[in-house]
XYZ file of C-alpha atoms in Angstrom:
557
model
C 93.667 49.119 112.566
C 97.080 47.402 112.795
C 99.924 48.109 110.614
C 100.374 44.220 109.153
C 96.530 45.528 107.310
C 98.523 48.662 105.665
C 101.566 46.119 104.636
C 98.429 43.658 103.456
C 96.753 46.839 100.919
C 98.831 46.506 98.094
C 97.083 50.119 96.900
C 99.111 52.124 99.438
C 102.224 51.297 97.404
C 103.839 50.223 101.019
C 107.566 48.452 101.203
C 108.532 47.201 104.590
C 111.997 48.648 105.494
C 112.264 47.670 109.225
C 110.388 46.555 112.115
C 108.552 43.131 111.310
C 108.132 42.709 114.537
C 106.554 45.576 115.477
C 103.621 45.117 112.826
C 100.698 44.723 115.448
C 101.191 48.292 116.475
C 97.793 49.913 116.346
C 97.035 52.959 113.709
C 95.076 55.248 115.950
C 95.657 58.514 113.082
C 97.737 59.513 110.685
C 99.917 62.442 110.059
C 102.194 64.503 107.040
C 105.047 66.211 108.201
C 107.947 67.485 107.055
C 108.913 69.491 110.405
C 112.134 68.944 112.031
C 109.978 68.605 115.282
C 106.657 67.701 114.771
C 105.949 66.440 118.783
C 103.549 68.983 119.355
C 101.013 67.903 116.525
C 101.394 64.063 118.039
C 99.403 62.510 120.776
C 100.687 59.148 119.834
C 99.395 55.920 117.627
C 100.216 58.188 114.061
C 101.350 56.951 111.553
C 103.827 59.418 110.093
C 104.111 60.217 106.667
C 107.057 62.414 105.018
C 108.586 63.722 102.186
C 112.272 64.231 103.773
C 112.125 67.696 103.423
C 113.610 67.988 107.024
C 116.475 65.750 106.434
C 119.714 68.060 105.577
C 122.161 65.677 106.277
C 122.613 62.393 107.985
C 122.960 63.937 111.510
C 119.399 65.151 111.141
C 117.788 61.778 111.207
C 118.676 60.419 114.934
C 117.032 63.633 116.312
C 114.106 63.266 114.383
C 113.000 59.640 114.482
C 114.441 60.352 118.722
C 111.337 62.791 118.574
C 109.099 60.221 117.208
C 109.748 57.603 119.126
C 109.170 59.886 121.953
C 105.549 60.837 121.143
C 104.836 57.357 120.684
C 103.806 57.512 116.806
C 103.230 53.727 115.734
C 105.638 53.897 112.819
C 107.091 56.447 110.094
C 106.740 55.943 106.288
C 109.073 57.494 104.430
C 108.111 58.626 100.350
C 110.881 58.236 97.615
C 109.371 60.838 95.121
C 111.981 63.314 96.357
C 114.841 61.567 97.326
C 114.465 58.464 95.243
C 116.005 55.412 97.993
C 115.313 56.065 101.564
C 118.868 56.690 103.085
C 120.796 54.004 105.081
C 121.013 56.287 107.926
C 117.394 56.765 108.457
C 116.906 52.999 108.008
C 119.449 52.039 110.856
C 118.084 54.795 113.085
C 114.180 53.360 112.899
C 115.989 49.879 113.474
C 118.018 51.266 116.717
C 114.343 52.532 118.176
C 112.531 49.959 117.138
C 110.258 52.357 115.083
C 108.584 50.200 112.151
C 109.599 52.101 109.037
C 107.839 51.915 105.125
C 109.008 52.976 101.702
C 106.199 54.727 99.848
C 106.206 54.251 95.843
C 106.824 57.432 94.253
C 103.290 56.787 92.277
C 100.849 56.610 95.715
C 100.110 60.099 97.065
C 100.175 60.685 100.512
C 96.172 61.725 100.513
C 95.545 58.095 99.327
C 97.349 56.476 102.430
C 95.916 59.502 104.599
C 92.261 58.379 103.572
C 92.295 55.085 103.796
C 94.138 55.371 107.481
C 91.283 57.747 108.191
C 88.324 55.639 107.180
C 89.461 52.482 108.774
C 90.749 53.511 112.431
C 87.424 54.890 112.799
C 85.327 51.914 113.751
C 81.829 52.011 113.636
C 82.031 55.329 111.487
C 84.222 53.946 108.793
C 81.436 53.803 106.817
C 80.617 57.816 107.343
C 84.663 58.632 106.725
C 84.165 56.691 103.557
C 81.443 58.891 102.705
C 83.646 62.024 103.421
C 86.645 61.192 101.712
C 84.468 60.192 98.424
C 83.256 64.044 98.734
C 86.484 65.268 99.366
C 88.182 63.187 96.776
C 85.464 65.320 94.133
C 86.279 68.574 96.050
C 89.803 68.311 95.120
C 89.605 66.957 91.778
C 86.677 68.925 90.254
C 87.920 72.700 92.612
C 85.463 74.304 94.207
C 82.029 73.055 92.741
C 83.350 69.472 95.232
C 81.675 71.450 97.931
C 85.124 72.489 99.727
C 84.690 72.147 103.667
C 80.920 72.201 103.958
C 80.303 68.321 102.549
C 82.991 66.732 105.429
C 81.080 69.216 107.871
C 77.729 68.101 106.305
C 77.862 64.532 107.096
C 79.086 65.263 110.876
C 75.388 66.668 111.153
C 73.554 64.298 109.257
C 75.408 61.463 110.509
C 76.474 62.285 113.744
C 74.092 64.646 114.776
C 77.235 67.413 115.275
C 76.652 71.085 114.998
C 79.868 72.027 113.596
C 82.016 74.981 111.693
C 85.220 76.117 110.746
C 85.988 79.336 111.393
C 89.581 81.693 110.664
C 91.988 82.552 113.401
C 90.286 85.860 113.446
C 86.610 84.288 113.925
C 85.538 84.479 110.227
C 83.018 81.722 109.167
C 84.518 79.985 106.551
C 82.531 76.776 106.356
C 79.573 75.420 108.187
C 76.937 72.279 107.674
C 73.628 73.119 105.816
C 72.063 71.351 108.609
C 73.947 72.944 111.250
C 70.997 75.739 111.581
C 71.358 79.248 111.563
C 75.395 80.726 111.413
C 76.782 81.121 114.286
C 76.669 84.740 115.470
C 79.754 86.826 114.791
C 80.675 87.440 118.418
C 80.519 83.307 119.426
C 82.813 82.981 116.913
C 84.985 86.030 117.877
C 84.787 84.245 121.289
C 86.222 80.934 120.080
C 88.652 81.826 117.892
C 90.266 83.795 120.902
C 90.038 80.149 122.924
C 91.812 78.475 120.488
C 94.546 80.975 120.209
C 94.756 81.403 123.864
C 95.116 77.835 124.591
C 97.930 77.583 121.473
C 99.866 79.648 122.933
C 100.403 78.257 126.225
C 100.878 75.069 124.746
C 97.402 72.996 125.659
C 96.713 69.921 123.606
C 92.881 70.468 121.876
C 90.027 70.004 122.009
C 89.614 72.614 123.768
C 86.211 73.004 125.381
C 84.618 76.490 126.083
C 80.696 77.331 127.567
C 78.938 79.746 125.873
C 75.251 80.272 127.389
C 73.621 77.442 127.553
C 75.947 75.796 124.892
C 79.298 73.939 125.116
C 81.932 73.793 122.226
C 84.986 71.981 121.629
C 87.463 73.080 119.108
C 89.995 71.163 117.380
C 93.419 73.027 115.519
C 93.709 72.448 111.777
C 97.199 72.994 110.384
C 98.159 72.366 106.685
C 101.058 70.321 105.919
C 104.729 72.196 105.735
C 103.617 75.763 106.211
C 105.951 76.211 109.327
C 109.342 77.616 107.962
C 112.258 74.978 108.021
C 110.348 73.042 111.164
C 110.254 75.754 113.217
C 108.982 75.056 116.957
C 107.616 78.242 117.719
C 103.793 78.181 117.928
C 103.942 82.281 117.265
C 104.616 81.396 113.507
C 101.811 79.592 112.382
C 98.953 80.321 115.716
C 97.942 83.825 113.178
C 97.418 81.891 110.551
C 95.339 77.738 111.736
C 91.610 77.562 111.064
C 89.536 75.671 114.009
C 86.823 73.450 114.222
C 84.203 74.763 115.947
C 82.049 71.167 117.667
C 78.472 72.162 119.452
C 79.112 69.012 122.022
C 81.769 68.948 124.943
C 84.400 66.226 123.837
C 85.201 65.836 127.434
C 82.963 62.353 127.710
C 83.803 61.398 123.948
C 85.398 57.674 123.623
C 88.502 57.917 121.811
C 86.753 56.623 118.557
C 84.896 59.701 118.226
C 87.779 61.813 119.162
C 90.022 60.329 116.506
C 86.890 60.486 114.132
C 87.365 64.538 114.195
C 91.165 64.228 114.299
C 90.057 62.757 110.998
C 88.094 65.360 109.592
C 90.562 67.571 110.596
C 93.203 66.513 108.448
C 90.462 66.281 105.315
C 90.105 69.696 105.997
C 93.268 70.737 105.957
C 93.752 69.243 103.173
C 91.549 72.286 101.579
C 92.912 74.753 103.627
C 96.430 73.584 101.859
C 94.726 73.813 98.310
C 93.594 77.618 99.401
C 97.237 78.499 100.376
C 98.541 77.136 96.847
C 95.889 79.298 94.740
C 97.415 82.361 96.331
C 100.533 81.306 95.126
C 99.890 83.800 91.550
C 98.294 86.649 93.851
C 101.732 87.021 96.085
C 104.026 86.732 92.933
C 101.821 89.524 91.347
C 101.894 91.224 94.277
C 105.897 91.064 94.791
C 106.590 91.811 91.271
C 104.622 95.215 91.535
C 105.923 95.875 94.925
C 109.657 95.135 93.574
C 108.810 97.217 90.813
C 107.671 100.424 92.612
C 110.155 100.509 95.656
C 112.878 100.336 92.698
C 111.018 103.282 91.299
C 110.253 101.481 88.087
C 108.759 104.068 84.978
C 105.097 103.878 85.422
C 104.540 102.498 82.335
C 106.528 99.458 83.505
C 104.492 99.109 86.879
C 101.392 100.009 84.179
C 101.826 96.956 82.679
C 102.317 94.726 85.533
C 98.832 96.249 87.287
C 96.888 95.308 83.479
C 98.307 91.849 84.122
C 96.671 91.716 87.840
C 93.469 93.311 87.588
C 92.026 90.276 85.417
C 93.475 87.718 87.596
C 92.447 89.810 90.648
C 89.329 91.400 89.533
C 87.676 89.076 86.923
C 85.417 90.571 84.256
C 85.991 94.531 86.021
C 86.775 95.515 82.369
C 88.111 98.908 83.337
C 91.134 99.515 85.297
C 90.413 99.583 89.275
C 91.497 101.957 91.808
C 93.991 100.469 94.562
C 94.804 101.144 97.957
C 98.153 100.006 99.593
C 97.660 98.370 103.202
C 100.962 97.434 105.509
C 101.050 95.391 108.355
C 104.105 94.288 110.414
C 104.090 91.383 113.218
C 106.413 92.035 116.373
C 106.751 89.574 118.450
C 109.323 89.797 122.031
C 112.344 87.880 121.885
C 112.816 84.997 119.808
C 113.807 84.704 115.982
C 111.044 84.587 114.207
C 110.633 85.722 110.109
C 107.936 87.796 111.023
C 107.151 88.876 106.909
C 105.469 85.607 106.246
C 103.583 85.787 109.984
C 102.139 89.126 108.778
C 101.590 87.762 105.119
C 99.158 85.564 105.805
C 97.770 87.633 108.903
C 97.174 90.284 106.544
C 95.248 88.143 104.037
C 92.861 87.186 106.236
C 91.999 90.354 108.214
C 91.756 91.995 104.754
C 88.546 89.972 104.325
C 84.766 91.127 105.095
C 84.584 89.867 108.310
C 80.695 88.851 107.326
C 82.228 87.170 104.182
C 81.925 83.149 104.346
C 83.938 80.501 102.414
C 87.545 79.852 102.098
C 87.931 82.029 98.977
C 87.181 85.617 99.454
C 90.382 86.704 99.599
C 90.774 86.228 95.594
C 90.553 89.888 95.083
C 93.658 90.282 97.492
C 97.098 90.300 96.714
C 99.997 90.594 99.423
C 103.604 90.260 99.348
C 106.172 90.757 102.447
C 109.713 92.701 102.438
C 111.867 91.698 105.369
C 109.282 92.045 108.450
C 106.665 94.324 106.434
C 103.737 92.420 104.581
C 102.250 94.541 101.867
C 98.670 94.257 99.963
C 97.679 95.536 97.124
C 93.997 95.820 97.404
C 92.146 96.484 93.689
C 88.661 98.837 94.314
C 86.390 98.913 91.228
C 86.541 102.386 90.000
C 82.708 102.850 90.714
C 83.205 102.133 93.830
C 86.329 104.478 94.215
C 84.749 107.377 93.469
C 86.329 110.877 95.811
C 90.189 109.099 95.969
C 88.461 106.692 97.961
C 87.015 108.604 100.753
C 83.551 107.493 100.730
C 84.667 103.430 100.002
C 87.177 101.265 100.186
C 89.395 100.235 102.996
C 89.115 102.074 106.185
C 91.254 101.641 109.235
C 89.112 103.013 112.170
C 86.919 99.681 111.014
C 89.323 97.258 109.492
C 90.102 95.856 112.919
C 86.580 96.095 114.987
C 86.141 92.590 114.241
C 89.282 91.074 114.792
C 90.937 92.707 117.573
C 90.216 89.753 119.902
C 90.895 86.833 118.613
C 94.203 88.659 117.866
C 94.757 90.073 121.097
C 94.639 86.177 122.399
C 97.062 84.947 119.902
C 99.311 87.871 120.062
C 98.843 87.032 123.922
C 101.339 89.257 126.202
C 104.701 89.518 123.679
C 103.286 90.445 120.488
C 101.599 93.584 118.362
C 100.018 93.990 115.068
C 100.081 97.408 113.379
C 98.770 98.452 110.091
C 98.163 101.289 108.236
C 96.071 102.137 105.105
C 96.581 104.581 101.792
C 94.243 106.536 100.068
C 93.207 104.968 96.913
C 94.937 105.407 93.869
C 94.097 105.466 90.216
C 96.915 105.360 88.313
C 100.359 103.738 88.566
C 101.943 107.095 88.831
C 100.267 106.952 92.552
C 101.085 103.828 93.805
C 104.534 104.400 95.227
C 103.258 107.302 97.133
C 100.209 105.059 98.349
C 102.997 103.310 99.513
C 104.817 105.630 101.794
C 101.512 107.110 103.051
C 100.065 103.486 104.114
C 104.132 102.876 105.705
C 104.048 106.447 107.576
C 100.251 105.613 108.319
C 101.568 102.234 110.280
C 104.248 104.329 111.992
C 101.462 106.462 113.741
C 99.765 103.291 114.465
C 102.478 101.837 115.816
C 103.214 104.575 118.267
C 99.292 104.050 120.096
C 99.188 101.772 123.343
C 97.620 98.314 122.438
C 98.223 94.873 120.730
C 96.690 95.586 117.848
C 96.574 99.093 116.418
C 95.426 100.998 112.610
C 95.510 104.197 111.284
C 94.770 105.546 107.635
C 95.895 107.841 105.433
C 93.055 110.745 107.021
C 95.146 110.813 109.900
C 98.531 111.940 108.053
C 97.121 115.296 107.639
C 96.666 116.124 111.139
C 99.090 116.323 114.191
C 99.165 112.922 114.814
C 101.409 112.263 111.691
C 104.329 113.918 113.795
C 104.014 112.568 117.040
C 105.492 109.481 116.229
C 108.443 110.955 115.063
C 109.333 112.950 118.199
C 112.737 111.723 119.710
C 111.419 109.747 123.243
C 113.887 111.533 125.261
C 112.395 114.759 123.841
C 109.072 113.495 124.716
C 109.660 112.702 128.085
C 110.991 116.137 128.940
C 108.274 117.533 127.018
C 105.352 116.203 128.959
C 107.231 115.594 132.257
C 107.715 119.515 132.010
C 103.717 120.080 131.730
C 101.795 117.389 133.199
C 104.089 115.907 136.003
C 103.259 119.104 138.478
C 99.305 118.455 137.828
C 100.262 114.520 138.516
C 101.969 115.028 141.848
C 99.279 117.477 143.126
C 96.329 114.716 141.802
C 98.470 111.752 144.012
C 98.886 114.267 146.927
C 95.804 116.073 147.222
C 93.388 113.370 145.397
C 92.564 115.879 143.121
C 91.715 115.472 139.572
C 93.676 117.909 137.602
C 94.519 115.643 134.798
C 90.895 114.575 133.874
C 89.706 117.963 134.519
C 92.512 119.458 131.749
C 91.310 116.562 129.414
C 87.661 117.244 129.532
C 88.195 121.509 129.147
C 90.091 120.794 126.092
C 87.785 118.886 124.925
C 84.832 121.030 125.201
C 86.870 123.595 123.241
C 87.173 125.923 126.530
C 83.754 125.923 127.260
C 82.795 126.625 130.885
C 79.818 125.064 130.692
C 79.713 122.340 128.728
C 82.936 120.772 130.637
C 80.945 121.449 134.088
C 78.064 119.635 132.843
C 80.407 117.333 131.604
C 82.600 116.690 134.835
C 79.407 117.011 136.889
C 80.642 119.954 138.560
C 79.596 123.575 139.375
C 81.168 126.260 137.392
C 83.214 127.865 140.142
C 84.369 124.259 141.031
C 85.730 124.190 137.755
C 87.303 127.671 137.442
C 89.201 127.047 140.636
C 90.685 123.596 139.075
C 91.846 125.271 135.913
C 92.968 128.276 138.180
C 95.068 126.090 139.813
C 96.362 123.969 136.575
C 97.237 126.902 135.745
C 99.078 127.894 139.299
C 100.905 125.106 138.882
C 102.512 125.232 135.314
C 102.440 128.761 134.776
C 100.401 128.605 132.050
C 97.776 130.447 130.865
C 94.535 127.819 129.013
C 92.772 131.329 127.706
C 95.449 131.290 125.411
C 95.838 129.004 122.173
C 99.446 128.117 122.278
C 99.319 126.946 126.129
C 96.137 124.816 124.686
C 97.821 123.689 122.094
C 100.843 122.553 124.646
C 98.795 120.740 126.551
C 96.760 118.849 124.143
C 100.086 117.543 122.364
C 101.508 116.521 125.796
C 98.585 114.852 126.619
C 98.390 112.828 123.410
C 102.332 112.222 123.480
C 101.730 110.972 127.661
């Protein structure tokens, strides 16, 4: 569509500021942005809606409509709900670019322009997008009984004869069409979540395509509106936290009407995905007002009442008071200054979900706030199902990351890490600042293990791996330089294999046999590589303390 046809539909509330000549630009999409640099989410032909969130001052505005102009957006349109007039500045800059440049009345929402731009740049399918965005328009104005995702996805199958789903940055289903056939299996969409994070973070435009068996998919990024802080242009922000749309068909061959078709749907969904991130909006305030509470060590009575006023909202119906465990996660990334507490926020949200769980709302029942570069949830556990301080149910960290380690491995590519760690449960507000500290010492231990992505729980703070982490580096060093590097300079010399051969004898408790069977080896083999283990240290492995030595320098290596 051109845009002399938006200027012509006196329902999108749009005033001409600038560019008459330029009014038989084609409309291939539409976008809403208030990011100081959107380029990366524009292939060109948008048109660009935007609140002026981005503009400071008048020295912002060259920059940004520079940037536009760039990506070779068909014209901006500009809404006076916030600001009231659209400044002179921005005006004159649109004029010096030649950028065509509307007023939006303060009474037309931006989904109303969005939809109609949608439905009639599609061509032959404007009658299907018409269909979607009456569905979607219910969705949104009747919550989730609309049909959320699923009806847009729906009408790509029935329609278009597309298999297609959305899934989570960490591979979670969260929508998929009723006549899309069976779910997809949980390690395709492991698999394709780690595509799409892969190829957002070396900078690839979607879809991306990726074969899978006999089957090809493309996927195309969703990304709500605004959710990058203050316009931030680095990807590592918001690549934890996009949904995906998985497409069973290789857009490779696809004419651009049936790309910018799913461009289209894209945005409808995202539309959702925005309405999701504003209903957690109670859950995080909950959450910090509790977390506020107990780090200022608050009388439990106080905290009490705060946890009476989030079980309902959190656990609707429970009637009695839940048990709760404490989970913290914390985002590093290399280089670079990124707010990591909102990064691990929303991270945290989502991996705190049953990976088998489908829909966008599961998360209801989770509540997590962040502190500097920590995120912290507050998980609520029926008490029937907390039974033994939680050590038969509830959260546990040797699982909590099975599913999701990677899809987050690709995203968190070669400069970033994700640690966690995970309390007991607790019944009582009297407990909850210790869950605290033990889920915070649990992530310390977790944090100290090789790997991008790395748990431990609150079993694991009763054993010898609660102090490693704490051991000065330089007295680690000495420590196991002192033990193992004779055994590692006699394996590189000699090809022998000392170090395995002390692993698999601690292992087996001392056990002659059982590490010979183990290591494949005759007994007298074996005896003559601990004899000369213990040659070369001067240590004797009959005895427990020399065990003991060499265990903790072999964990600490």
């Amino acid at each position: 569509m051109r845009l002399r046809a938006l200027l012509d539909t006196d329902a999108l509330g749009l005033r001409l500021l600038g560019g008459e000549d330029e009014l038989d630009r084609t409309v291939r999409g539409v976008m809403t942005t208030d990011l100081r640099d959107p380029s990366r989410y524009l292939s060109g032909g948008e048109l660009v809606l935007t609140g002026l969130a981005w503009r400071r001052n008048a020295s912002d505005t060259e920059p940004f409509v520079r940037l536009l102009v760039s990506a070779g957006v068909a014209a901006l349109a500009a809404g006076e709900a916030e600001l009231g007039a659209i400044p002179d500045d921005l005006i004159a800059a649109c004029a010096r670019h030649r950028l065509p440049l509307f007023a939006v009345n303060e009474s037309v929402a931006f989904a109303t322009i969005t939809e109609h731009v949608v439905r009639q740049v599609s061509g032959e399918r404007a009658g299907d997008l018409a269909a979607v965005v009456d569905r979607h328009r219910r969705m949104m104005t009747s919550g989730p009984a609309g049909g959320g995702p699923d009806v847009v996805l729906d009408l790509l199958g029935s329609d278009l004869d597309l298999r297609a789903w959305v899934l989570s940055p960490t591979g979670r289903l969260i929508a998929g069409s009723k006549v899309s056939g069976p779910a997809l299996p949980a390690d395709v969409c492991a698999k394709l979540a780690a595509e799409q994070l892969t190829a957002a973070r070396t900078g690839r435009r979607g879809p991306h395509r990726l074969a899978l068996g006999s089957s090809t998919y493309s996927l195309f990024p969703i990304r709500g509106g605004g959710r990058s802080p203050q316009g931030s242009r680095d990807v590592r922000e918001t690549v934890l936290s996009d949904w995906l749309l998985a497409v069973e068909a290789d857009a490779g061959d696809w004419p651009d009407e049936r790309l910018d078709l799913l461009q289209g749907v894209t945005q409808l969904i995202a539309v959702e995905r925005d309405r999701r991130d504003a209903a957690r909006t109670v859950r995080r305030r909950l959450a910090q007002e509790i977390l506020e509470l107990v780090q200022a060590g608050a009388a439990p009575s106080e905290i009490a009442a705060r946890l009476r006023v989030a079980a309902p909202v959190l656990l609707p119906g429970l009637g009695a008071a839940p048990h709760w465990q404490v989970v913290v996660a914390r985002v590093e990334w290399d280089g670079g200054d990124i707010e990591a507490g909102p990064v691990a926020q929303a991270l945290l949200e989502e991996i705190l979900v049953d990976p088998l769980a489908t829909g966008p709302e599961p998360s209801d029942r989770i509540a997590v706030a962040h502190t500097g570069d920590e995120a912290i949830a507050l998980v609520p556990l029926p008490a029937v199902s907390a039974e033994h301080d939680g050590s038969e149910s509830g959260i546990h960290a040797d699982v909590l990351l099975e599913a999701v380690r990677d899809p987050l491995s690709a995203g968190l590519d070669d400069d970033g890490r994700v640690t966690l760690g995970v309390s007991a449960a607790v019944h009582s507000a009297e407990g909850l600042r210790g869950a605290l500290e033990e889920a915070r010492h649990a992530r310390r231990v977790a944090a100290a293990r090789p790997g991008r992505v790395c748990a431990a729980g609150h079993q694991e703070l009763a054993s010898h791996v609660l102090l490693l982490p704490f051991v000065p580096d330089d007295v680690r060093r000495a420590f196991t330089a002192r033990l193992l590097d004779p055994l590692r300079d006699y394996d590189r010399r000699h090809r022998a294999e000392l170090i395995p051969t002390l692993e698999a004898f601690l292992e087996c408790d001392g056990s002659w046999t059982r590490c010979a069977t183990r290591l494949h080896l005759h007994v007298n083999t074996l005896r003559y590589r601990v004899g000369r283990i213990e040659q070369l240290t001067s240590r004797d492995l009959s005895r427990l303390e020399d065990k003991l030595d060499f265990f903790l320098a072999l964990r600490m290596s």
